[in-house]
Amino acid sequence: MRPAPAFLNSQRSGRLSMFKAANLRRPGAGLFGALLFLALASQVRAEPRTVRVEEPEDGAHHFMLPPINLDVIKAFSDRVVANDRFTLTKAPAELVVFIFCVDSDKDSLVKIDFCTYKIEYRSKNAPEFNMPLGTPSLVAGFTASEIAEYIFQSFITATLETKLSVTDSELTFRVAEFCSKPANRVPCSGKLR
């Protein structure tokens, strides 16, 4: 006859030994728990990331843009401001979102607007180098808020802290590779003639 499992014996006595419950024969479980804790702890960021929303040509032709462009930018900016992970700025920022929209033809049967957007990351360690987060994308919608919400959800997905950490590491590698070439030593030394 097999003996009863340890947890049943301890329940009969009223005491459950911590060492029996932890099952020390499986150190992988403890290591996994520690790694999970560290990964979640690294997700917490003390200061919000700065975001800048840019119009085509840096707003030089602001008066020529269709109203939908300004409406989508405003709705997207409002969503960024409402999120505590980000802060909106007009100054150079870590995350830059380019939005360009076009009104549908006034004679068309269906009133639908189109926008393209792209997201770039500018590391604090190497602000001269922009890293695209994903590819430029096209989105269509019936209202500015619908389009802005789609762009914002895509922005949230592209700017997860783990993805930005990987992008920052990739950027560091690319800069090191660029500077390792003999032809690029002068620009990398900071002493341009």
mmCIF file with all atom_site columns, C-alpha atoms in Angstrom:
data_model
loop_
_atom_site.group_PDB
_atom_site.id
_atom_site.type_symbol
_atom_site.label_atom_id
_atom_site.label_alt_id
_atom_site.label_comp_id
_atom_site.label_asym_id
_atom_site.label_entity_id
_atom_site.label_seq_id
_atom_site.pdbx_PDB_ins_code
_atom_site.Cartn_x
_atom_site.Cartn_y
_atom_site.Cartn_z
_atom_site.occupancy
_atom_site.B_iso_or_equiv
_atom_site.pdbx_formal_charge
_atom_site.auth_seq_id
_atom_site.auth_comp_id
_atom_site.auth_asym_id
_atom_site.auth_atom_id
_atom_site.pdbx_PDB_model_num
ATOM 1   C CA . MET A 1 1   ? 0.000   0.000  0.000   1.00 0.00 ? 1   MET A CA 1
ATOM 2   C CA . ARG A 1 2   ? 1.315   3.464  -0.949  1.00 0.00 ? 2   ARG A CA 1
ATOM 3   C CA . PRO A 1 3   ? 1.670   6.109  1.729   1.00 0.00 ? 3   PRO A CA 1
ATOM 4   C CA . ALA A 1 4   ? -0.682  9.079  1.579   1.00 0.00 ? 4   ALA A CA 1
ATOM 5   C CA . PRO A 1 5   ? 0.651   12.235 -0.125  1.00 0.00 ? 5   PRO A CA 1
ATOM 6   C CA . ALA A 1 6   ? 2.525   14.617 2.153   1.00 0.00 ? 6   ALA A CA 1
ATOM 7   C CA . PHE A 1 7   ? -0.095  17.348 1.974   1.00 0.00 ? 7   PHE A CA 1
ATOM 8   C CA . LEU A 1 8   ? -2.776  14.939 3.244   1.00 0.00 ? 8   LEU A CA 1
ATOM 9   C CA . ASN A 1 9   ? -0.616  13.875 6.197   1.00 0.00 ? 9   ASN A CA 1
ATOM 10  C CA . SER A 1 10  ? 0.065   17.485 7.138   1.00 0.00 ? 10  SER A CA 1
ATOM 11  C CA . GLN A 1 11  ? -3.611  18.373 6.875   1.00 0.00 ? 11  GLN A CA 1
ATOM 12  C CA . ARG A 1 12  ? -4.485  15.670 9.369   1.00 0.00 ? 12  ARG A CA 1
ATOM 13  C CA . SER A 1 13  ? -1.954  17.030 11.841  1.00 0.00 ? 13  SER A CA 1
ATOM 14  C CA . GLY A 1 14  ? -3.167  20.588 11.258  1.00 0.00 ? 14  GLY A CA 1
ATOM 15  C CA . ARG A 1 15  ? 0.250   21.912 10.226  1.00 0.00 ? 15  ARG A CA 1
ATOM 16  C CA . LEU A 1 16  ? 1.617   22.338 6.720   1.00 0.00 ? 16  LEU A CA 1
ATOM 17  C CA . SER A 1 17  ? 5.347   22.541 6.514   1.00 0.00 ? 17  SER A CA 1
ATOM 18  C CA . MET A 1 18  ? 6.543   25.352 4.259   1.00 0.00 ? 18  MET A CA 1
ATOM 19  C CA . PHE A 1 19  ? 9.332   23.163 2.921   1.00 0.00 ? 19  PHE A CA 1
ATOM 20  C CA . LYS A 1 20  ? 6.927   20.395 1.974   1.00 0.00 ? 20  LYS A CA 1
ATOM 21  C CA . ALA A 1 21  ? 4.616   22.866 0.207   1.00 0.00 ? 21  ALA A CA 1
ATOM 22  C CA . ALA A 1 22  ? 7.476   24.553 -1.659  1.00 0.00 ? 22  ALA A CA 1
ATOM 23  C CA . ASN A 1 23  ? 8.775   21.258 -3.086  1.00 0.00 ? 23  ASN A CA 1
ATOM 24  C CA . LEU A 1 24  ? 12.447  22.142 -3.124  1.00 0.00 ? 24  LEU A CA 1
ATOM 25  C CA . ARG A 1 25  ? 13.171  19.377 -5.615  1.00 0.00 ? 25  ARG A CA 1
ATOM 26  C CA . ARG A 1 26  ? 12.048  21.757 -8.383  1.00 0.00 ? 26  ARG A CA 1
ATOM 27  C CA . PRO A 1 27  ? 14.455  24.713 -8.306  1.00 0.00 ? 27  PRO A CA 1
ATOM 28  C CA . GLY A 1 28  ? 13.340  25.749 -11.814 1.00 0.00 ? 28  GLY A CA 1
ATOM 29  C CA . ALA A 1 29  ? 10.006  26.924 -10.423 1.00 0.00 ? 29  ALA A CA 1
ATOM 30  C CA . GLY A 1 30  ? 11.750  29.268 -7.980  1.00 0.00 ? 30  GLY A CA 1
ATOM 31  C CA . LEU A 1 31  ? 14.068  30.572 -10.676 1.00 0.00 ? 31  LEU A CA 1
ATOM 32  C CA . PHE A 1 32  ? 11.092  31.159 -12.989 1.00 0.00 ? 32  PHE A CA 1
ATOM 33  C CA . GLY A 1 33  ? 9.303   33.077 -10.229 1.00 0.00 ? 33  GLY A CA 1
ATOM 34  C CA . ALA A 1 34  ? 12.347  35.260 -9.588  1.00 0.00 ? 34  ALA A CA 1
ATOM 35  C CA . LEU A 1 35  ? 12.764  36.003 -13.297 1.00 0.00 ? 35  LEU A CA 1
ATOM 36  C CA . LEU A 1 36  ? 9.066   36.810 -13.618 1.00 0.00 ? 36  LEU A CA 1
ATOM 37  C CA . PHE A 1 37  ? 9.316   39.214 -10.670 1.00 0.00 ? 37  PHE A CA 1
ATOM 38  C CA . LEU A 1 38  ? 12.352  40.942 -12.189 1.00 0.00 ? 38  LEU A CA 1
ATOM 39  C CA . ALA A 1 39  ? 10.661  41.242 -15.583 1.00 0.00 ? 39  ALA A CA 1
ATOM 40  C CA . LEU A 1 40  ? 7.563   42.802 -14.064 1.00 0.00 ? 40  LEU A CA 1
ATOM 41  C CA . ALA A 1 41  ? 9.631   45.088 -11.844 1.00 0.00 ? 41  ALA A CA 1
ATOM 42  C CA . SER A 1 42  ? 11.560  46.346 -14.872 1.00 0.00 ? 42  SER A CA 1
ATOM 43  C CA . GLN A 1 43  ? 8.256   47.287 -16.525 1.00 0.00 ? 43  GLN A CA 1
ATOM 44  C CA . VAL A 1 44  ? 7.736   49.994 -13.915 1.00 0.00 ? 44  VAL A CA 1
ATOM 45  C CA . ARG A 1 45  ? 9.271   53.233 -15.115 1.00 0.00 ? 45  ARG A CA 1
ATOM 46  C CA . ALA A 1 46  ? 9.757   56.252 -12.869 1.00 0.00 ? 46  ALA A CA 1
ATOM 47  C CA . GLU A 1 47  ? 9.395   58.978 -15.471 1.00 0.00 ? 47  GLU A CA 1
ATOM 48  C CA . PRO A 1 48  ? 7.029   59.011 -18.440 1.00 0.00 ? 48  PRO A CA 1
ATOM 49  C CA . ARG A 1 49  ? 8.404   58.869 -21.957 1.00 0.00 ? 49  ARG A CA 1
ATOM 50  C CA . THR A 1 50  ? 8.194   62.043 -24.008 1.00 0.00 ? 50  THR A CA 1
ATOM 51  C CA . VAL A 1 51  ? 6.067   62.019 -27.161 1.00 0.00 ? 51  VAL A CA 1
ATOM 52  C CA . ARG A 1 52  ? 5.921   64.492 -30.001 1.00 0.00 ? 52  ARG A CA 1
ATOM 53  C CA . VAL A 1 53  ? 3.241   64.399 -32.694 1.00 0.00 ? 53  VAL A CA 1
ATOM 54  C CA . GLU A 1 54  ? 4.400   65.897 -35.968 1.00 0.00 ? 54  GLU A CA 1
ATOM 55  C CA . GLU A 1 55  ? 2.577   67.028 -39.042 1.00 0.00 ? 55  GLU A CA 1
ATOM 56  C CA . PRO A 1 56  ? 3.987   66.643 -42.563 1.00 0.00 ? 56  PRO A CA 1
ATOM 57  C CA . GLU A 1 57  ? 6.878   69.013 -43.269 1.00 0.00 ? 57  GLU A CA 1
ATOM 58  C CA . ASP A 1 58  ? 6.989   69.871 -39.553 1.00 0.00 ? 58  ASP A CA 1
ATOM 59  C CA . GLY A 1 59  ? 3.744   71.875 -39.883 1.00 0.00 ? 59  GLY A CA 1
ATOM 60  C CA . ALA A 1 60  ? 5.095   74.249 -42.536 1.00 0.00 ? 60  ALA A CA 1
ATOM 61  C CA . HIS A 1 61  ? 1.932   73.790 -44.612 1.00 0.00 ? 61  HIS A CA 1
ATOM 62  C CA . HIS A 1 62  ? -0.433  73.641 -41.643 1.00 0.00 ? 62  HIS A CA 1
ATOM 63  C CA . PHE A 1 63  ? -3.014  75.899 -43.309 1.00 0.00 ? 63  PHE A CA 1
ATOM 64  C CA . MET A 1 64  ? -3.176  73.625 -46.378 1.00 0.00 ? 64  MET A CA 1
ATOM 65  C CA . LEU A 1 65  ? -3.879  70.406 -44.488 1.00 0.00 ? 65  LEU A CA 1
ATOM 66  C CA . PRO A 1 66  ? -7.415  69.004 -44.539 1.00 0.00 ? 66  PRO A CA 1
ATOM 67  C CA . PRO A 1 67  ? -9.415  69.436 -41.329 1.00 0.00 ? 67  PRO A CA 1
ATOM 68  C CA . ILE A 1 68  ? -9.372  65.667 -40.716 1.00 0.00 ? 68  ILE A CA 1
ATOM 69  C CA . ASN A 1 69  ? -5.581  65.804 -40.304 1.00 0.00 ? 69  ASN A CA 1
ATOM 70  C CA . LEU A 1 70  ? -5.797  68.322 -37.472 1.00 0.00 ? 70  LEU A CA 1
ATOM 71  C CA . ASP A 1 71  ? -8.742  66.504 -35.880 1.00 0.00 ? 71  ASP A CA 1
ATOM 72  C CA . VAL A 1 72  ? -6.901  63.155 -35.845 1.00 0.00 ? 72  VAL A CA 1
ATOM 73  C CA . ILE A 1 73  ? -3.749  64.761 -34.428 1.00 0.00 ? 73  ILE A CA 1
ATOM 74  C CA . LYS A 1 74  ? -5.777  66.467 -31.690 1.00 0.00 ? 74  LYS A CA 1
ATOM 75  C CA . ALA A 1 75  ? -7.682  63.274 -30.807 1.00 0.00 ? 75  ALA A CA 1
ATOM 76  C CA . PHE A 1 76  ? -4.451  61.245 -30.749 1.00 0.00 ? 76  PHE A CA 1
ATOM 77  C CA . SER A 1 77  ? -2.707  63.894 -28.628 1.00 0.00 ? 77  SER A CA 1
ATOM 78  C CA . ASP A 1 78  ? -5.612  63.840 -26.154 1.00 0.00 ? 78  ASP A CA 1
ATOM 79  C CA . ARG A 1 79  ? -5.223  60.057 -25.772 1.00 0.00 ? 79  ARG A CA 1
ATOM 80  C CA . VAL A 1 80  ? -1.473  60.438 -25.163 1.00 0.00 ? 80  VAL A CA 1
ATOM 81  C CA . VAL A 1 81  ? -2.045  63.117 -22.513 1.00 0.00 ? 81  VAL A CA 1
ATOM 82  C CA . ALA A 1 82  ? -4.588  60.899 -20.722 1.00 0.00 ? 82  ALA A CA 1
ATOM 83  C CA . ASN A 1 83  ? -2.048  58.045 -20.439 1.00 0.00 ? 83  ASN A CA 1
ATOM 84  C CA . ASP A 1 84  ? 0.369   58.185 -17.495 1.00 0.00 ? 84  ASP A CA 1
ATOM 85  C CA . ARG A 1 85  ? 3.165   56.379 -19.401 1.00 0.00 ? 85  ARG A CA 1
ATOM 86  C CA . PHE A 1 86  ? 3.672   59.357 -21.725 1.00 0.00 ? 86  PHE A CA 1
ATOM 87  C CA . THR A 1 87  ? 3.979   63.110 -21.692 1.00 0.00 ? 87  THR A CA 1
ATOM 88  C CA . LEU A 1 88  ? 3.325   65.254 -24.745 1.00 0.00 ? 88  LEU A CA 1
ATOM 89  C CA . THR A 1 89  ? 5.960   67.820 -25.726 1.00 0.00 ? 89  THR A CA 1
ATOM 90  C CA . LYS A 1 90  ? 6.831   70.208 -28.542 1.00 0.00 ? 90  LYS A CA 1
ATOM 91  C CA . ALA A 1 91  ? 10.559  69.775 -27.828 1.00 0.00 ? 91  ALA A CA 1
ATOM 92  C CA . PRO A 1 92  ? 12.607  66.877 -29.221 1.00 0.00 ? 92  PRO A CA 1
ATOM 93  C CA . ALA A 1 93  ? 11.182  63.686 -27.751 1.00 0.00 ? 93  ALA A CA 1
ATOM 94  C CA . GLU A 1 94  ? 12.003  59.996 -27.362 1.00 0.00 ? 94  GLU A CA 1
ATOM 95  C CA . LEU A 1 95  ? 8.949   58.940 -29.353 1.00 0.00 ? 95  LEU A CA 1
ATOM 96  C CA . VAL A 1 96  ? 7.838   60.772 -32.475 1.00 0.00 ? 96  VAL A CA 1
ATOM 97  C CA . VAL A 1 97  ? 4.572   60.037 -34.270 1.00 0.00 ? 97  VAL A CA 1
ATOM 98  C CA . PHE A 1 98  ? 4.073   61.359 -37.811 1.00 0.00 ? 98  PHE A CA 1
ATOM 99  C CA . ILE A 1 99  ? 0.435   61.577 -38.925 1.00 0.00 ? 99  ILE A CA 1
ATOM 100 C CA . PHE A 1 100 ? -0.790  62.578 -42.366 1.00 0.00 ? 100 PHE A CA 1
ATOM 101 C CA . CYS A 1 101 ? -4.473  62.373 -43.331 1.00 0.00 ? 101 CYS A CA 1
ATOM 102 C CA . VAL A 1 102 ? -6.480  62.945 -46.487 1.00 0.00 ? 102 VAL A CA 1
ATOM 103 C CA . ASP A 1 103 ? -10.181 63.709 -46.802 1.00 0.00 ? 103 ASP A CA 1
ATOM 104 C CA . SER A 1 104 ? -12.193 61.421 -49.008 1.00 0.00 ? 104 SER A CA 1
ATOM 105 C CA . ASP A 1 105 ? -13.589 62.876 -52.196 1.00 0.00 ? 105 ASP A CA 1
ATOM 106 C CA . LYS A 1 106 ? -16.647 65.026 -51.498 1.00 0.00 ? 106 LYS A CA 1
ATOM 107 C CA . ASP A 1 107 ? -18.477 63.381 -54.411 1.00 0.00 ? 107 ASP A CA 1
ATOM 108 C CA . SER A 1 108 ? -17.951 59.840 -53.128 1.00 0.00 ? 108 SER A CA 1
ATOM 109 C CA . LEU A 1 109 ? -20.907 57.818 -51.844 1.00 0.00 ? 109 LEU A CA 1
ATOM 110 C CA . VAL A 1 110 ? -19.172 56.866 -48.601 1.00 0.00 ? 110 VAL A CA 1
ATOM 111 C CA . LYS A 1 111 ? -17.474 59.483 -46.434 1.00 0.00 ? 111 LYS A CA 1
ATOM 112 C CA . ILE A 1 112 ? -14.276 57.755 -45.296 1.00 0.00 ? 112 ILE A CA 1
ATOM 113 C CA . ASP A 1 113 ? -10.957 59.334 -44.407 1.00 0.00 ? 113 ASP A CA 1
ATOM 114 C CA . PHE A 1 114 ? -7.471  57.887 -44.776 1.00 0.00 ? 114 PHE A CA 1
ATOM 115 C CA . CYS A 1 115 ? -4.403  58.478 -42.627 1.00 0.00 ? 115 CYS A CA 1
ATOM 116 C CA . THR A 1 116 ? -0.861  57.203 -42.684 1.00 0.00 ? 116 THR A CA 1
ATOM 117 C CA . TYR A 1 117 ? 1.293   57.184 -39.603 1.00 0.00 ? 117 TYR A CA 1
ATOM 118 C CA . LYS A 1 118 ? 4.720   56.093 -38.525 1.00 0.00 ? 118 LYS A CA 1
ATOM 119 C CA . ILE A 1 119 ? 6.348   55.888 -35.122 1.00 0.00 ? 119 ILE A CA 1
ATOM 120 C CA . GLU A 1 120 ? 10.039  56.551 -34.447 1.00 0.00 ? 120 GLU A CA 1
ATOM 121 C CA . TYR A 1 121 ? 12.165  56.048 -31.362 1.00 0.00 ? 121 TYR A CA 1
ATOM 122 C CA . ARG A 1 122 ? 15.024  58.415 -30.529 1.00 0.00 ? 122 ARG A CA 1
ATOM 123 C CA . SER A 1 123 ? 17.162  57.035 -27.753 1.00 0.00 ? 123 SER A CA 1
ATOM 124 C CA . LYS A 1 124 ? 18.560  59.384 -25.136 1.00 0.00 ? 124 LYS A CA 1
ATOM 125 C CA . ASN A 1 125 ? 21.912  57.640 -25.643 1.00 0.00 ? 125 ASN A CA 1
ATOM 126 C CA . ALA A 1 126 ? 22.045  58.374 -29.388 1.00 0.00 ? 126 ALA A CA 1
ATOM 127 C CA . PRO A 1 127 ? 19.442  61.030 -30.311 1.00 0.00 ? 127 PRO A CA 1
ATOM 128 C CA . GLU A 1 128 ? 21.001  61.497 -33.751 1.00 0.00 ? 128 GLU A CA 1
ATOM 129 C CA . PHE A 1 129 ? 19.760  58.085 -34.853 1.00 0.00 ? 129 PHE A CA 1
ATOM 130 C CA . ASN A 1 130 ? 16.048  57.462 -35.347 1.00 0.00 ? 130 ASN A CA 1
ATOM 131 C CA . MET A 1 131 ? 14.764  53.912 -35.138 1.00 0.00 ? 131 MET A CA 1
ATOM 132 C CA . PRO A 1 132 ? 11.414  53.141 -36.764 1.00 0.00 ? 132 PRO A CA 1
ATOM 133 C CA . LEU A 1 133 ? 9.022   51.158 -34.606 1.00 0.00 ? 133 LEU A CA 1
ATOM 134 C CA . GLY A 1 134 ? 7.237   49.077 -37.196 1.00 0.00 ? 134 GLY A CA 1
ATOM 135 C CA . THR A 1 135 ? 6.476   50.200 -40.717 1.00 0.00 ? 135 THR A CA 1
ATOM 136 C CA . PRO A 1 136 ? 4.470   53.195 -41.917 1.00 0.00 ? 136 PRO A CA 1
ATOM 137 C CA . SER A 1 137 ? 0.833   52.145 -41.838 1.00 0.00 ? 137 SER A CA 1
ATOM 138 C CA . LEU A 1 138 ? -2.421  53.139 -43.479 1.00 0.00 ? 138 LEU A CA 1
ATOM 139 C CA . VAL A 1 139 ? -5.678  53.391 -41.575 1.00 0.00 ? 139 VAL A CA 1
ATOM 140 C CA . ALA A 1 140 ? -9.176  54.334 -42.747 1.00 0.00 ? 140 ALA A CA 1
ATOM 141 C CA . GLY A 1 141 ? -12.161 55.390 -40.709 1.00 0.00 ? 141 GLY A CA 1
ATOM 142 C CA . PHE A 1 142 ? -15.396 57.327 -40.648 1.00 0.00 ? 142 PHE A CA 1
ATOM 143 C CA . THR A 1 143 ? -14.442 59.711 -37.815 1.00 0.00 ? 143 THR A CA 1
ATOM 144 C CA . ALA A 1 144 ? -11.275 61.362 -36.556 1.00 0.00 ? 144 ALA A CA 1
ATOM 145 C CA . SER A 1 145 ? -11.689 59.764 -33.123 1.00 0.00 ? 145 SER A CA 1
ATOM 146 C CA . GLU A 1 146 ? -11.989 56.287 -34.661 1.00 0.00 ? 146 GLU A CA 1
ATOM 147 C CA . ILE A 1 147 ? -8.793  56.780 -36.655 1.00 0.00 ? 147 ILE A CA 1
ATOM 148 C CA . ALA A 1 148 ? -6.971  58.317 -33.685 1.00 0.00 ? 148 ALA A CA 1
ATOM 149 C CA . GLU A 1 149 ? -7.990  55.404 -31.441 1.00 0.00 ? 149 GLU A CA 1
ATOM 150 C CA . TYR A 1 150 ? -6.618  52.880 -33.947 1.00 0.00 ? 150 TYR A CA 1
ATOM 151 C CA . ILE A 1 151 ? -3.327  54.811 -34.201 1.00 0.00 ? 151 ILE A CA 1
ATOM 152 C CA . PHE A 1 152 ? -3.139  55.080 -30.404 1.00 0.00 ? 152 PHE A CA 1
ATOM 153 C CA . GLN A 1 153 ? -3.661  51.331 -29.884 1.00 0.00 ? 153 GLN A CA 1
ATOM 154 C CA . SER A 1 154 ? -0.943  50.645 -32.434 1.00 0.00 ? 154 SER A CA 1
ATOM 155 C CA . PHE A 1 155 ? 1.276   53.179 -30.645 1.00 0.00 ? 155 PHE A CA 1
ATOM 156 C CA . ILE A 1 156 ? 0.729   51.458 -27.276 1.00 0.00 ? 156 ILE A CA 1
ATOM 157 C CA . THR A 1 157 ? 1.647   48.084 -28.780 1.00 0.00 ? 157 THR A CA 1
ATOM 158 C CA . ALA A 1 158 ? 4.763   49.455 -30.494 1.00 0.00 ? 158 ALA A CA 1
ATOM 159 C CA . THR A 1 159 ? 6.014   51.264 -27.385 1.00 0.00 ? 159 THR A CA 1
ATOM 160 C CA . LEU A 1 160 ? 5.875   48.530 -24.780 1.00 0.00 ? 160 LEU A CA 1
ATOM 161 C CA . GLU A 1 161 ? 8.876   48.861 -22.462 1.00 0.00 ? 161 GLU A CA 1
ATOM 162 C CA . THR A 1 162 ? 10.246  45.465 -23.520 1.00 0.00 ? 162 THR A CA 1
ATOM 163 C CA . LYS A 1 163 ? 10.110  46.460 -27.202 1.00 0.00 ? 163 LYS A CA 1
ATOM 164 C CA . LEU A 1 164 ? 11.766  49.812 -26.504 1.00 0.00 ? 164 LEU A CA 1
ATOM 165 C CA . SER A 1 165 ? 14.488  48.061 -24.516 1.00 0.00 ? 165 SER A CA 1
ATOM 166 C CA . VAL A 1 166 ? 15.183  45.734 -27.447 1.00 0.00 ? 166 VAL A CA 1
ATOM 167 C CA . THR A 1 167 ? 15.157  48.701 -29.849 1.00 0.00 ? 167 THR A CA 1
ATOM 168 C CA . ASP A 1 168 ? 17.598  50.578 -27.611 1.00 0.00 ? 168 ASP A CA 1
ATOM 169 C CA . SER A 1 169 ? 19.950  47.571 -27.593 1.00 0.00 ? 169 SER A CA 1
ATOM 170 C CA . GLU A 1 170 ? 19.676  47.271 -31.380 1.00 0.00 ? 170 GLU A CA 1
ATOM 171 C CA . LEU A 1 171 ? 20.429  50.967 -31.740 1.00 0.00 ? 171 LEU A CA 1
ATOM 172 C CA . THR A 1 172 ? 23.521  50.646 -29.529 1.00 0.00 ? 172 THR A CA 1
ATOM 173 C CA . PHE A 1 173 ? 24.704  47.731 -31.664 1.00 0.00 ? 173 PHE A CA 1
ATOM 174 C CA . ARG A 1 174 ? 24.148  49.666 -34.916 1.00 0.00 ? 174 ARG A CA 1
ATOM 175 C CA . VAL A 1 175 ? 26.028  52.716 -33.633 1.00 0.00 ? 175 VAL A CA 1
ATOM 176 C CA . ALA A 1 176 ? 28.923  50.527 -32.475 1.00 0.00 ? 176 ALA A CA 1
ATOM 177 C CA . GLU A 1 177 ? 28.998  48.780 -35.851 1.00 0.00 ? 177 GLU A CA 1
ATOM 178 C CA . PHE A 1 178 ? 28.940  52.122 -37.695 1.00 0.00 ? 178 PHE A CA 1
ATOM 179 C CA . CYS A 1 179 ? 31.739  53.545 -35.553 1.00 0.00 ? 179 CYS A CA 1
ATOM 180 C CA . SER A 1 180 ? 33.896  50.421 -35.887 1.00 0.00 ? 180 SER A CA 1
ATOM 181 C CA . LYS A 1 181 ? 34.481  51.099 -39.584 1.00 0.00 ? 181 LYS A CA 1
ATOM 182 C CA . PRO A 1 182 ? 37.659  53.088 -40.278 1.00 0.00 ? 182 PRO A CA 1
ATOM 183 C CA . ALA A 1 183 ? 35.886  55.515 -42.627 1.00 0.00 ? 183 ALA A CA 1
ATOM 184 C CA . ASN A 1 184 ? 33.517  56.565 -39.818 1.00 0.00 ? 184 ASN A CA 1
ATOM 185 C CA . ARG A 1 185 ? 36.021  57.160 -37.018 1.00 0.00 ? 185 ARG A CA 1
ATOM 186 C CA . VAL A 1 186 ? 36.098  60.933 -37.449 1.00 0.00 ? 186 VAL A CA 1
ATOM 187 C CA . PRO A 1 187 ? 32.316  61.451 -37.139 1.00 0.00 ? 187 PRO A CA 1
ATOM 188 C CA . CYS A 1 188 ? 32.180  59.046 -34.213 1.00 0.00 ? 188 CYS A CA 1
ATOM 189 C CA . SER A 1 189 ? 34.999  60.772 -32.374 1.00 0.00 ? 189 SER A CA 1
ATOM 190 C CA . GLY A 1 190 ? 32.941  63.948 -32.140 1.00 0.00 ? 190 GLY A CA 1
ATOM 191 C CA . LYS A 1 191 ? 35.673  65.980 -33.840 1.00 0.00 ? 191 LYS A CA 1
ATOM 192 C CA . LEU A 1 192 ? 34.223  67.035 -37.178 1.00 0.00 ? 192 LEU A CA 1
ATOM 193 C CA . ARG A 1 193 ? 36.351  69.364 -39.259 1.00 0.00 ? 193 ARG A CA 1
#
